[in-house]
Coordinates of C-alpha atoms in Angstrom, one line a residue:
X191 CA 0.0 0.0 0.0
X192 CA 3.0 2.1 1.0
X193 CA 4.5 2.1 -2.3
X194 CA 1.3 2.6 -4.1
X195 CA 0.6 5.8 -2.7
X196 CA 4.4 6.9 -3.4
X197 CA 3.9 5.7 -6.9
X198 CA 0.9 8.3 -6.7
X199 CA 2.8 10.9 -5.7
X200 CA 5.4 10.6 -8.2
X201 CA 2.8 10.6 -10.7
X202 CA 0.8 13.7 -9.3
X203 CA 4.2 15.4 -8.9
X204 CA 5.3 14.8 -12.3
X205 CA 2.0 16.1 -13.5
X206 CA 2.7 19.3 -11.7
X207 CA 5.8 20.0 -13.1
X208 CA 4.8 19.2 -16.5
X209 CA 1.8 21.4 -15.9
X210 CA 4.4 23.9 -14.8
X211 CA 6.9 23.6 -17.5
X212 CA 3.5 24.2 -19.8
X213 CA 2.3 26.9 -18.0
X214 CA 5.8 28.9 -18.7
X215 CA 5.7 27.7 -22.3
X216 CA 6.9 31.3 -23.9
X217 CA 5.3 32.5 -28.0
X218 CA 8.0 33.7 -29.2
X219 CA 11.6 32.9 -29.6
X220 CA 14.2 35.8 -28.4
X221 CA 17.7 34.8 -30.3
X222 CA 20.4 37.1 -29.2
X223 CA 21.0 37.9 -33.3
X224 CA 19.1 38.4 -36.1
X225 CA 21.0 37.9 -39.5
X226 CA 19.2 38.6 -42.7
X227 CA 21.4 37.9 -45.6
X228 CA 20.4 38.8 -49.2
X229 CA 22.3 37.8 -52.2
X230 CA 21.7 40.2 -55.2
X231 CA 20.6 38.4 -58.2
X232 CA 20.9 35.0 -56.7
X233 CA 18.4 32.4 -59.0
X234 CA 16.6 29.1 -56.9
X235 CA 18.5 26.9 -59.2
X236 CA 22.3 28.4 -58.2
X237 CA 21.3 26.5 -55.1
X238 CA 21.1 23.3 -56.7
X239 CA 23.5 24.0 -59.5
X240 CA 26.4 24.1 -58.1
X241 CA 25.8 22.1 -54.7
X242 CA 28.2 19.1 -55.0
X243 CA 30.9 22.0 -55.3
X244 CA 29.9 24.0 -52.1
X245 CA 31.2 23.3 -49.0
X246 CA 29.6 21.9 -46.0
X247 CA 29.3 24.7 -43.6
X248 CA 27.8 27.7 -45.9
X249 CA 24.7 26.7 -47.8
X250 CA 24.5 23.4 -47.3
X251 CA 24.3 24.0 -43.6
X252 CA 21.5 26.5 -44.0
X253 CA 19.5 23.4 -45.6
X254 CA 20.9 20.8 -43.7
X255 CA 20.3 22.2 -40.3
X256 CA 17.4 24.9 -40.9
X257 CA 14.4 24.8 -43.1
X258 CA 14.1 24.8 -47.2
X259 CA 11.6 27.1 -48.8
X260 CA 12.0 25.7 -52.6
X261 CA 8.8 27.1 -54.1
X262 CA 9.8 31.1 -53.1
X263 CA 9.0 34.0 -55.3
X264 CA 8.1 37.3 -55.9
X265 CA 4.6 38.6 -56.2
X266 CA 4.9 41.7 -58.0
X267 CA 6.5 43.5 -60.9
X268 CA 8.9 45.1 -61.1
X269 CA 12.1 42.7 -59.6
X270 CA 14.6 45.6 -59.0
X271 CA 17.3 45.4 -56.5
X272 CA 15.4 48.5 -54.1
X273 CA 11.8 46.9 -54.6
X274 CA 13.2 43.7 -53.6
X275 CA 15.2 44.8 -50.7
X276 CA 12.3 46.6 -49.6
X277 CA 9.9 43.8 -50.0
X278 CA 11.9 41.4 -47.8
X279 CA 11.8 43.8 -44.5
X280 CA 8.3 45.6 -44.7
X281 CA 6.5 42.2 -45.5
X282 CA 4.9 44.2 -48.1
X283 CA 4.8 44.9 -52.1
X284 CA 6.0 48.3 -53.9
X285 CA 2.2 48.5 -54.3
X286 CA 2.3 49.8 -50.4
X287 CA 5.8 50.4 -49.1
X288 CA 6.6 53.0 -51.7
X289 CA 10.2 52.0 -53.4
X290 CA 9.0 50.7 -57.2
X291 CA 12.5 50.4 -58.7
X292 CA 16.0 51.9 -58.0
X293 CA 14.5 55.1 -59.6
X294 CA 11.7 55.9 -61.1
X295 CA 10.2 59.1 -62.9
X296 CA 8.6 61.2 -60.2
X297 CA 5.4 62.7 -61.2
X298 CA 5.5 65.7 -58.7
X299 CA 9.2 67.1 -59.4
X300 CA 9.2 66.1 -62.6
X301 CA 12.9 64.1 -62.9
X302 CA 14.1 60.8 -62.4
X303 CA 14.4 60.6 -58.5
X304 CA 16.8 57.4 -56.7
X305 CA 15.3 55.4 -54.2
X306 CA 17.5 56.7 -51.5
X307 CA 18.8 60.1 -52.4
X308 CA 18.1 62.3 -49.8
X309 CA 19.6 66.2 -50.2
X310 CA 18.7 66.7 -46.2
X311 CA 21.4 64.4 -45.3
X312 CA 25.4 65.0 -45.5
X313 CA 27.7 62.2 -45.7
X314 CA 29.5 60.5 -43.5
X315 CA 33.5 58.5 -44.3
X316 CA 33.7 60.7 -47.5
X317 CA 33.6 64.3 -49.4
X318 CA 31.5 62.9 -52.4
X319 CA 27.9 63.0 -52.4
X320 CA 27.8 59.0 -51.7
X321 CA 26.5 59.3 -48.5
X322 CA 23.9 61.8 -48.5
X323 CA 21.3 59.1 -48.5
X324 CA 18.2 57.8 -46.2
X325 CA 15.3 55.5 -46.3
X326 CA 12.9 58.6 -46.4
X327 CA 10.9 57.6 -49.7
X328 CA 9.8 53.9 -48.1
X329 CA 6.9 54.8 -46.7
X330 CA 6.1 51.3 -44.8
X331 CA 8.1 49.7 -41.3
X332 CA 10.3 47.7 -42.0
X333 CA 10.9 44.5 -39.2
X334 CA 13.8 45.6 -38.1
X335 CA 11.5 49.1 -37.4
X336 CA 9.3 46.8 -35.4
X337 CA 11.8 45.7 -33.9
X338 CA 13.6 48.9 -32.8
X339 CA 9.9 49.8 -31.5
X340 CA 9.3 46.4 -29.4
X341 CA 12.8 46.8 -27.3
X342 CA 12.5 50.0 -26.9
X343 CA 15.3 50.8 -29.0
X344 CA 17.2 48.5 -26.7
X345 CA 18.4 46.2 -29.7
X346 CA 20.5 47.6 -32.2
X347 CA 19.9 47.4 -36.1
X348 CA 23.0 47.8 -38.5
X349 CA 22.7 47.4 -42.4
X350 CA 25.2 46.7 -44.3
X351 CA 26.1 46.1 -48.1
X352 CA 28.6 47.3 -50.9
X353 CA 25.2 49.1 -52.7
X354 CA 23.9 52.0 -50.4
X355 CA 20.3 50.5 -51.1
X356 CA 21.0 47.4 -49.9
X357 CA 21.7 48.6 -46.8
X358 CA 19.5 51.5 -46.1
X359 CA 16.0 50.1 -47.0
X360 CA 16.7 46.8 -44.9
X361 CA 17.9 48.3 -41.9
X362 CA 14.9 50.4 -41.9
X363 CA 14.1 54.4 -40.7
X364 CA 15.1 53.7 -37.0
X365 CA 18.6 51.7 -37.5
X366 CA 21.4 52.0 -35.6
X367 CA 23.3 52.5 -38.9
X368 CA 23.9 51.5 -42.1
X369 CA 26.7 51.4 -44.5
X370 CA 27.4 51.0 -47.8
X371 CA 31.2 50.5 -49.6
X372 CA 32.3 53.9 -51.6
X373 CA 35.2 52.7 -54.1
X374 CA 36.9 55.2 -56.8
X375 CA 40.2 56.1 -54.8
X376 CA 38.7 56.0 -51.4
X377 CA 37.7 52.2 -51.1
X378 CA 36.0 52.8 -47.7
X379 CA 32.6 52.3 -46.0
X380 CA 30.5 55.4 -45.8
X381 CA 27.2 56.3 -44.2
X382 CA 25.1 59.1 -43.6
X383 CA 24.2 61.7 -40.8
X384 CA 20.5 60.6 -41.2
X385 CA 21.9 57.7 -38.4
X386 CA 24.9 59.6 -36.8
X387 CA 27.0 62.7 -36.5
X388 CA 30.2 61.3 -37.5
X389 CA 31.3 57.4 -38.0
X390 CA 32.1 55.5 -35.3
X391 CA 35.6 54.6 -34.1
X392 CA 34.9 50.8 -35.6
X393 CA 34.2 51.9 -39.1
X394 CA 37.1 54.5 -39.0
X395 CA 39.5 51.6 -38.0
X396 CA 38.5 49.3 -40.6
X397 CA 38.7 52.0 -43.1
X398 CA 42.4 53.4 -41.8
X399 CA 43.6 49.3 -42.2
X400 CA 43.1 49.3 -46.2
X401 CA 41.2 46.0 -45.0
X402 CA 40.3 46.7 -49.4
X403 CA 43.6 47.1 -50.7
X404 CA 44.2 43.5 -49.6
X405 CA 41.9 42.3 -52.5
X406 CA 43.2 44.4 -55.5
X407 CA 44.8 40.6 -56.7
X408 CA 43.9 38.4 -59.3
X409 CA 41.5 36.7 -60.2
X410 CA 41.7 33.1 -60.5
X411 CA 39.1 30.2 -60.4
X412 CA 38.7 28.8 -56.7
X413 CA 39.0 25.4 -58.1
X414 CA 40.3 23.4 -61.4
X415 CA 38.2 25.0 -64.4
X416 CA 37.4 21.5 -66.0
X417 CA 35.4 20.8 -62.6
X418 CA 33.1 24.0 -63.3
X419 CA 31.3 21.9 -65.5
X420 CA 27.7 23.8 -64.4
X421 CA 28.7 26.7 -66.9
X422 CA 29.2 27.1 -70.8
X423 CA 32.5 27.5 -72.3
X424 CA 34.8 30.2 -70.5
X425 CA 35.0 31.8 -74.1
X426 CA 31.9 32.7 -75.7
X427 CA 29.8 35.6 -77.4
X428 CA 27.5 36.1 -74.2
X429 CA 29.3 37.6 -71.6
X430 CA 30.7 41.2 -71.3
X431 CA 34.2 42.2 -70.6
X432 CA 35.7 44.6 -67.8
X433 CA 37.3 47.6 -69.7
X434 CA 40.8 47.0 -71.5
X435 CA 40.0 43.0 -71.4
X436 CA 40.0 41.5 -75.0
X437 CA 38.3 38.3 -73.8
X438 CA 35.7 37.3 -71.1
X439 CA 38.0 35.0 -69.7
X440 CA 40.0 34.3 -66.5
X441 CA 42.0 35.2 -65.7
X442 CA 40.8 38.6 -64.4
X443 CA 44.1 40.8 -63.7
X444 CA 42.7 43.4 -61.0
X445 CA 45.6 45.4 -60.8
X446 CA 45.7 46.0 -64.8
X447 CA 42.5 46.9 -64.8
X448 CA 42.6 49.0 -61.7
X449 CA 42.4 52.4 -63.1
X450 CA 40.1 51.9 -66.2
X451 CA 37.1 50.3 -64.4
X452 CA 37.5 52.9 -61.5
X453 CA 39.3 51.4 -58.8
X454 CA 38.0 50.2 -55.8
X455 CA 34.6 50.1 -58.1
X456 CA 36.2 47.1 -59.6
X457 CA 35.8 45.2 -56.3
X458 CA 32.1 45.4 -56.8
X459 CA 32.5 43.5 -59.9
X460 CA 34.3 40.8 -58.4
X461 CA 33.5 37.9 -55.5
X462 CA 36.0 39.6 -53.6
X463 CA 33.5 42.3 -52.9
X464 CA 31.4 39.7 -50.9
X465 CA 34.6 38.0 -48.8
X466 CA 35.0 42.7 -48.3
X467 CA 31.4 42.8 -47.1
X468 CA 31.9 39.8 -45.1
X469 CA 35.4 41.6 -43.2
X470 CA 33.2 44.0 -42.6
X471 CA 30.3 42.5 -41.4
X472 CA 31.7 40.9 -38.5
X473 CA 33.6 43.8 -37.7
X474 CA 30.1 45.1 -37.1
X475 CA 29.3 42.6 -34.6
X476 CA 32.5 43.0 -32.6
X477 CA 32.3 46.9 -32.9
X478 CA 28.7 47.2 -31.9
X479 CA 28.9 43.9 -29.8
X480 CA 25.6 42.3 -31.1
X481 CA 24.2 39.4 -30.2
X482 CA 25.9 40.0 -26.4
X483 CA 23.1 40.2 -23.9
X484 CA 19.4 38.8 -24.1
X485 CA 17.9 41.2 -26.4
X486 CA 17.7 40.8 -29.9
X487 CA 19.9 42.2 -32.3
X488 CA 19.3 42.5 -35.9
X489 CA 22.7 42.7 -38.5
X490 CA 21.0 42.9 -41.8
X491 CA 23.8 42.1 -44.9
X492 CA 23.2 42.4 -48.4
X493 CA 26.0 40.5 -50.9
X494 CA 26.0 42.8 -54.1
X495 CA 28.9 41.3 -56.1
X496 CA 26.9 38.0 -57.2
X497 CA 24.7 41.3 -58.7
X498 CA 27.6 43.0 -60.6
X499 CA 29.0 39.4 -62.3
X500 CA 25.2 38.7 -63.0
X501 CA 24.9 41.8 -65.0
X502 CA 28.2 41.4 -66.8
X503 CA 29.0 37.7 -67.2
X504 CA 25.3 36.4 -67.7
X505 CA 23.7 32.9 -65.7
X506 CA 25.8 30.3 -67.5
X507 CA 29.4 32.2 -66.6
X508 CA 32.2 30.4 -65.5
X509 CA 33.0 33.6 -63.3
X510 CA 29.2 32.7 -61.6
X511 CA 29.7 29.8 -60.6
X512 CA 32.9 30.7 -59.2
X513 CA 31.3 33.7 -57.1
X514 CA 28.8 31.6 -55.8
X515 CA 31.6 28.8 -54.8
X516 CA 33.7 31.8 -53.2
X517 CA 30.4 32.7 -51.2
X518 CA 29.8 29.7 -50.1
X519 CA 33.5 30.1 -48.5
X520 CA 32.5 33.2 -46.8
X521 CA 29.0 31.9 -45.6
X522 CA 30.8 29.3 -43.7
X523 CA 33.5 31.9 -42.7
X524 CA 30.7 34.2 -41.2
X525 CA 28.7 31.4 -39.3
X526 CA 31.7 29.6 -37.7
X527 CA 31.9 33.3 -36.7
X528 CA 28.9 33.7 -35.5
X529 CA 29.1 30.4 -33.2
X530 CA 32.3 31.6 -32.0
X531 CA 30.9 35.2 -30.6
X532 CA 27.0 34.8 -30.6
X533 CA 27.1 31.4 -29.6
X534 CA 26.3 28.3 -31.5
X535 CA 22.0 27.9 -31.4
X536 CA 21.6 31.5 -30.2
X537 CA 21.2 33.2 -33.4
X538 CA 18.7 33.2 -35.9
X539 CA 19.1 33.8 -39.9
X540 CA 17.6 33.6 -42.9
X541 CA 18.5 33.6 -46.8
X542 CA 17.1 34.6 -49.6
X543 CA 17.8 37.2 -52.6
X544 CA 16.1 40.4 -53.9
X545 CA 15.6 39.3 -57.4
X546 CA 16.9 36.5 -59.9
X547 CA 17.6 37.0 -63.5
X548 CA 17.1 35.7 -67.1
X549 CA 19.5 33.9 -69.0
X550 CA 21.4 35.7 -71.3
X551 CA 18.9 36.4 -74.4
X552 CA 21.4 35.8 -76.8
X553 CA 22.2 32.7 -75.5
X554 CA 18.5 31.6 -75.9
X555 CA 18.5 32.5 -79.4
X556 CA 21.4 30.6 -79.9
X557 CA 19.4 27.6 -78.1
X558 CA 16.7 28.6 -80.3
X559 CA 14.6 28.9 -77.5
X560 CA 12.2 32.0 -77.1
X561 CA 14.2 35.3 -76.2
X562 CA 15.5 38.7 -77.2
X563 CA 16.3 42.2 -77.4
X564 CA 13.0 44.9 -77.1
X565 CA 13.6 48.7 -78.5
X566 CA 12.7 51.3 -76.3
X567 CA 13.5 53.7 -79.2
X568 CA 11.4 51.8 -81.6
X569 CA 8.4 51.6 -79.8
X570 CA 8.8 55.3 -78.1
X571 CA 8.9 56.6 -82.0
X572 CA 5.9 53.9 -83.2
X573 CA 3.8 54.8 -80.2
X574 CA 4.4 58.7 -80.8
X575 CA 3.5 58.2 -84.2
X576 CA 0.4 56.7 -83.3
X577 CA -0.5 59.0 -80.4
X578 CA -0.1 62.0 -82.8
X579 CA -2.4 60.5 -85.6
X580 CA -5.2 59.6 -82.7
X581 CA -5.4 63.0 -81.1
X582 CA -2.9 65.3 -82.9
X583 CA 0.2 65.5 -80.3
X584 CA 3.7 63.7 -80.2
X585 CA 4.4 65.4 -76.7
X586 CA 1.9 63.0 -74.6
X587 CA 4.5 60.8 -73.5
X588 CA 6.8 62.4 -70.8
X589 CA 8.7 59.5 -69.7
X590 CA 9.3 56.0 -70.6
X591 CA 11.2 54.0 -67.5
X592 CA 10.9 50.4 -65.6
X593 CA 8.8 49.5 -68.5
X594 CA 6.2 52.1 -67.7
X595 CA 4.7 55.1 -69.7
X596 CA 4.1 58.1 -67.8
X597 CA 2.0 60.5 -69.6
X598 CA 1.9 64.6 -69.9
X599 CA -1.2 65.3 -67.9
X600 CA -0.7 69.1 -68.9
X601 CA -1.0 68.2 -72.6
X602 CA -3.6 65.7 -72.1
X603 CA -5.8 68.4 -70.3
X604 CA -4.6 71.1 -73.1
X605 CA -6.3 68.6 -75.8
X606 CA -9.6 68.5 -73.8
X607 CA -9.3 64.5 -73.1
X608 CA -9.1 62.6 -70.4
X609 CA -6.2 60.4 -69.2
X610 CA -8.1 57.1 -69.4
X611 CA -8.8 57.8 -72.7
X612 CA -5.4 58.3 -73.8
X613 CA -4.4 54.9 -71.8
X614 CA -7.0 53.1 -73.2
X615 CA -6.0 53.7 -77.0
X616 CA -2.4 53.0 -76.0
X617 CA -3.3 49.7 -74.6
X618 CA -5.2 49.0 -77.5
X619 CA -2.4 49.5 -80.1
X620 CA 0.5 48.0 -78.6
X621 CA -1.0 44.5 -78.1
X622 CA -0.3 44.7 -81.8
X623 CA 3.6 45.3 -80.9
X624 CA 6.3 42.9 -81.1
X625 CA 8.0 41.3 -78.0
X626 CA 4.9 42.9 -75.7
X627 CA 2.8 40.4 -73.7
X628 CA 0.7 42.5 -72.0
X629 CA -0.2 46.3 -71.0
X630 CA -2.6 47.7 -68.5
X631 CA -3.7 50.8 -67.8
X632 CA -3.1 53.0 -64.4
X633 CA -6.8 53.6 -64.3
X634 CA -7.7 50.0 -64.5
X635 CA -5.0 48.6 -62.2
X636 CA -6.2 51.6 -59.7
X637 CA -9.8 50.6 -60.1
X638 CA -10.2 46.6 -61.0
X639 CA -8.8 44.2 -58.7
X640 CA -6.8 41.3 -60.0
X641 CA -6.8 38.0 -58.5
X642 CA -4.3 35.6 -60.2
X643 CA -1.3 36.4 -63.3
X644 CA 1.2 39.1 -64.5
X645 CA -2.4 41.3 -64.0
X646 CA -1.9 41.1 -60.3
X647 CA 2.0 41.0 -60.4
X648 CA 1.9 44.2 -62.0
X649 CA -1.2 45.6 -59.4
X650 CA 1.2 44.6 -56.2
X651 CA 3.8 46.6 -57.8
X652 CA 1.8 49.3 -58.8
X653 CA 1.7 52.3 -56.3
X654 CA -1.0 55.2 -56.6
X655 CA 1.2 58.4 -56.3
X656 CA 4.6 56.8 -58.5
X657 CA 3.7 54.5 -60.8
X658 CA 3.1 55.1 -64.4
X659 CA 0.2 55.2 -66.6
X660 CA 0.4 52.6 -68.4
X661 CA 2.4 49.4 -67.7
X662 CA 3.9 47.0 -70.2
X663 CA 5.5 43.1 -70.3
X664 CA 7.3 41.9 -72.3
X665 CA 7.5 39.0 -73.7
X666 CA 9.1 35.9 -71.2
X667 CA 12.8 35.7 -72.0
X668 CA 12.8 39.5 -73.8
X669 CA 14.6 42.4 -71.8
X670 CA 14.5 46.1 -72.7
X671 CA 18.3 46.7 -73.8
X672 CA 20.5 46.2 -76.7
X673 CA 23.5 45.2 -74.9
X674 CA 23.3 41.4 -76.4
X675 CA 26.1 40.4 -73.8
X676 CA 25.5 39.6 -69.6
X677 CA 21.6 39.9 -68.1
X678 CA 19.4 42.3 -66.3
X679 CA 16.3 41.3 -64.4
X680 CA 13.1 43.1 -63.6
X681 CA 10.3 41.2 -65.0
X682 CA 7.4 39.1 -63.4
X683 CA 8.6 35.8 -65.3
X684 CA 10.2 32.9 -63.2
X685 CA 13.2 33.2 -64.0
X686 CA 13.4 36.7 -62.1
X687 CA 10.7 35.4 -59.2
X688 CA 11.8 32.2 -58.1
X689 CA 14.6 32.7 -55.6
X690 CA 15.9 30.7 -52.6
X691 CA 14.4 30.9 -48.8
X692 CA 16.9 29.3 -46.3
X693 CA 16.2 29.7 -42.5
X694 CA 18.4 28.6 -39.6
X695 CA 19.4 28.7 -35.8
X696 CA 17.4 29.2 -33.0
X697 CA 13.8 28.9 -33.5
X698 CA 13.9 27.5 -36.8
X699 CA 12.2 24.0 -37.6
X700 CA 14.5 21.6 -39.7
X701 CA 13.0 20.7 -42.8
X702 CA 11.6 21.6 -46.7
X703 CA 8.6 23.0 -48.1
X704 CA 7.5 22.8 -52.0
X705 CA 4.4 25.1 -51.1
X706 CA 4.6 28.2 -52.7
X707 CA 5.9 31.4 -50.6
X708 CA 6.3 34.9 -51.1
X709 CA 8.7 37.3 -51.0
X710 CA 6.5 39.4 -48.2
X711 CA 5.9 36.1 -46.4
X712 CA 9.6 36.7 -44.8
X713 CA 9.4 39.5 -42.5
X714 CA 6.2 38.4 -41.0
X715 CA 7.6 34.8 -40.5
X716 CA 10.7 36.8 -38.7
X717 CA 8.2 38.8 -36.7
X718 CA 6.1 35.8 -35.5
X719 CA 9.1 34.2 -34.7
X720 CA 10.4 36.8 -32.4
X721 CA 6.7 37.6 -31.2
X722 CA 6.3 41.2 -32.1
X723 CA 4.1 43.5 -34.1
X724 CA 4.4 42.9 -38.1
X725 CA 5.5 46.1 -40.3
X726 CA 2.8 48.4 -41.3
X727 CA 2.4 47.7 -44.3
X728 CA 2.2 43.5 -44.1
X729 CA 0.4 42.1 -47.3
X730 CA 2.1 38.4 -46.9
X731 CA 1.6 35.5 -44.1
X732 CA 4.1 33.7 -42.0
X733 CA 5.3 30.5 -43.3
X734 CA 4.2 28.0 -40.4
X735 CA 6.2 25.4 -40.7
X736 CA 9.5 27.4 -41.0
X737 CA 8.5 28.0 -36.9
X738 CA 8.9 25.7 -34.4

């Protein structure tokens, strides 16, 4: 009898703990750090492309440890590096957070405006203009806004990239700082006095060490070139050249080309800018020593270079997949890092890029396979024609930029019509236009809702006060240049949506997903995870099961 009622109490006992243990069950995770990594220009398929090649403590850790988003894409049109940035941290579309390209045409001051130029500001690290920037034209929170807000501004936000855009719009309006590489002579990392009054003694440091200079060498491939067998011949018609280069080969002789591609601009082009941006990057965490106590930090890092030998070498480079293989090295630099002074399991990050890109056009041709070059000349002079037949002006278009036509509402109203009318008849007569897949009015997109299809891809993107007034696409595999050597991106095909979505650390469940997710699905999964409020201008969802 004795040892039943002992049994009993063990029992009962070990129901009140377990009740207790329940009880004190928290919602939210609280990781000491916060990364959010985004690789310019960085296609789904780069992941599984060149995967038996990568090591196994950069991406392949992010998938083997964390969770696998394979079905990840933009929702909206257009894909340009600032949209995309954007995107990621307010957990919202152009449509609402403002930023609908790197520039755009701006209606009200009537010139092409930058997404971060701000003439308030001064700059900070340099004498040049590069710094007077600020995230003053997004006009949504970002997550690391809402997370400034929920500590009380107790945990610290830094942004950092070679691009000042892809370090501004993530970090947010209330950052700590952010700071962006200025090359030509200087070769140092600038900001702005929207954040401070003058750099701190970190940043002037790394900048008095040369910590650049280091990587003015040559370049080489990582590993044998026979093994890069992911890519087309090293020496093809496709790819672009840096200047005073005969061939798009390796190798790349940086010091030769120093002065003709403008210096320390030339480490943009390059993978070393991303080993630069790592350097710097975890000079950030030991300068502003985050991820030290119990609240949460947020370092947000933005790898440009995969951008720059996109643009210039094209998907199917030899010089991409060795970029990507070099920043794989410098992933699994910057996590052992991160285990060393966070603390392995007490940080949180997640991967993913602001855009992907098309293959080289005329590579497809050469594949036969659908692709090529679009005129903006030509069908600025055909559609002028036209307008000036219809209702006898050639002065209704004012500007013609990110694919969109913004008309001359002062000529419109001097003519005695009405703007849908002239949007209307342009719509009309371009479906008869080569290379053009579809067009759609600002009145329509601003009054018709769209529920599925480049239709609703070019609503999300579409913004009331910026956006144009008529919208085009082009036809999939098409791009708006005649440069017939490298890429570009921008469109709402999948070749410029789908992109990879890697979470890991503390909080993360371990796993894969084929379900589709979106772009503005990230900052709300971040938010959830950490348990505060979601950006202002949240259109997506968090992803469940990234969550545990």
């Amino acid at each position: 009898m004795k040892n039943i009622f002992l049994v009993g109490a063990f029992f009962f006992a070990n129901l009140a703990l377990l009740a207790q243990q329940k009880k004190e069950e928290k919602p939210f995770t609280r990781p000491k750090l916060v990364v959010g990594i985004v690789v310019d220009q960085m296609r789904y398929d780069y992941l599984t492309r060149f995967w038996d090649q990568y090591g196994e403590g950069g991406f392949k850790r992010m998938v083997n440890e964390g969770f696998n988003c394979k079905n990840n894409h933009f929702n909206y049109i257009p894909t340009k590096t600032a949209a995309g940035h954007a995107s990621v941290y307010t957990g919202a579309t152009p449509k609402v957070h403002g930023i609908i390209g790197n520039d755009w045409y701006d209606k009200t001051e009537d010139r092409m405006v930058y997404c971060t130029e701000d003439g308030v500001v001064e700059s900070l690290g340099t004498d040049s203009d590069a710094g007077k920037m600020s995230p003053r034209r997004m006009v949504a929170s970002t997550m690391t806004d809402q997370l400034k807000l929920a500590t009380v501004s107790r945990g610290k936000v830094i942004g950092i990239s070679l691009k000042d855009r892809g370090s501004i719009l993530p970090a947010g309006h209330a950052a700590d700082g952010a700071y962006w590489f200025h090359g030509k002579k200087e070769g140092h990392w600038v900001t702005s006095t929207y954040y401070m009054e003058k750099l701190p003694k970190w940043v002037k440091k790394f900048n008095d060490s040369d910590a650049a200079e280091k990587y003015k060498k040559v370049w080489n491939p990582l590993y044998d070139i026979e093994t890069y067998t992911a890519s087309i011949e090293d020496d093809n018609e496709f790819e672009g050249t840096f200047s005073g280069e005969k061939k798009p080969t390796f190798p790349h002789d940086l010091p030769k080309l120093w002065k003709d591609n403008g210096r320390f601009d030339l480490l943009k082009g390059v993978p070393f800018g991303n080993s630069l941006t790592t350097d710097f990057a975890e000079a950030a965490i030991e300068g502003e020593d985050l991820g030290k106590d119990d609240i949460t930090d947020f370092l947000a890092v933005s790898f440009s270079a995969t951008d720059y030998v996109g643009h210039r070498f094209g998907v199917s480079a030899k010089e991409t997949q060795d970029t990507y293989l070099r920043l794989d090295q410098d992933l699994e630099r910057f996590f052992a890092f991160l285990d060393n002074k966070v603390g392995k399991g007490e940080y949180t990050v997640f991967l993913t890029a602001d855009h992907a890109a098309v293959e080289v056009p005329s590579y497809l041709e050469s594949m036969e396979i659908p692709g090529g070059y679009f005129s903006k000349k030509d069908f600025i002079d055909s559609l002028t024609e036209f307008l000036d037949d219809t209702f006898g002006s050639d002065k209704l278009i004012k500007n013609f930029s990110n694919e969109q036509i913004f008309l001359d509402q002062k000529e419109i109203k001097k003519l005695g019509i009405s703007s849908a009318e002239v949007e209307n008849a342009i719509v009309t007569e371009i479906k008869n236009y080569k290379h053009i897949t579809e067009a759609y009015s600002g009145t329509d997109l601003r009054n018709q809702e769209f529920t599925d299809g480049l239709a609703n891809r070019l609503q999300k993107g579409y913004h009331f006060k910026r956006s144009g007034d008529v919208l085009v696409v082009l036809d999939p595999g098409f791009i708006n240049s005649t440069n017939r050597k490298g890429t570009t991106h921008g469109s709402g095909h999948a070749y410029d949506t789908h992109t990879p979505l890697l979470f890991f650390g503390k909080g993360i469940n371990h796993g894969a997903t084929v379900r589709r997710t979106e772009i503005p699905d990230i900052a709300n999964t971040v938010c959830a995870l950490l348990g505060i409020t979601f950006p202002s201008g949240k259109s997506g969802e968090p992803i469940w099961e990234v969550i545990e």
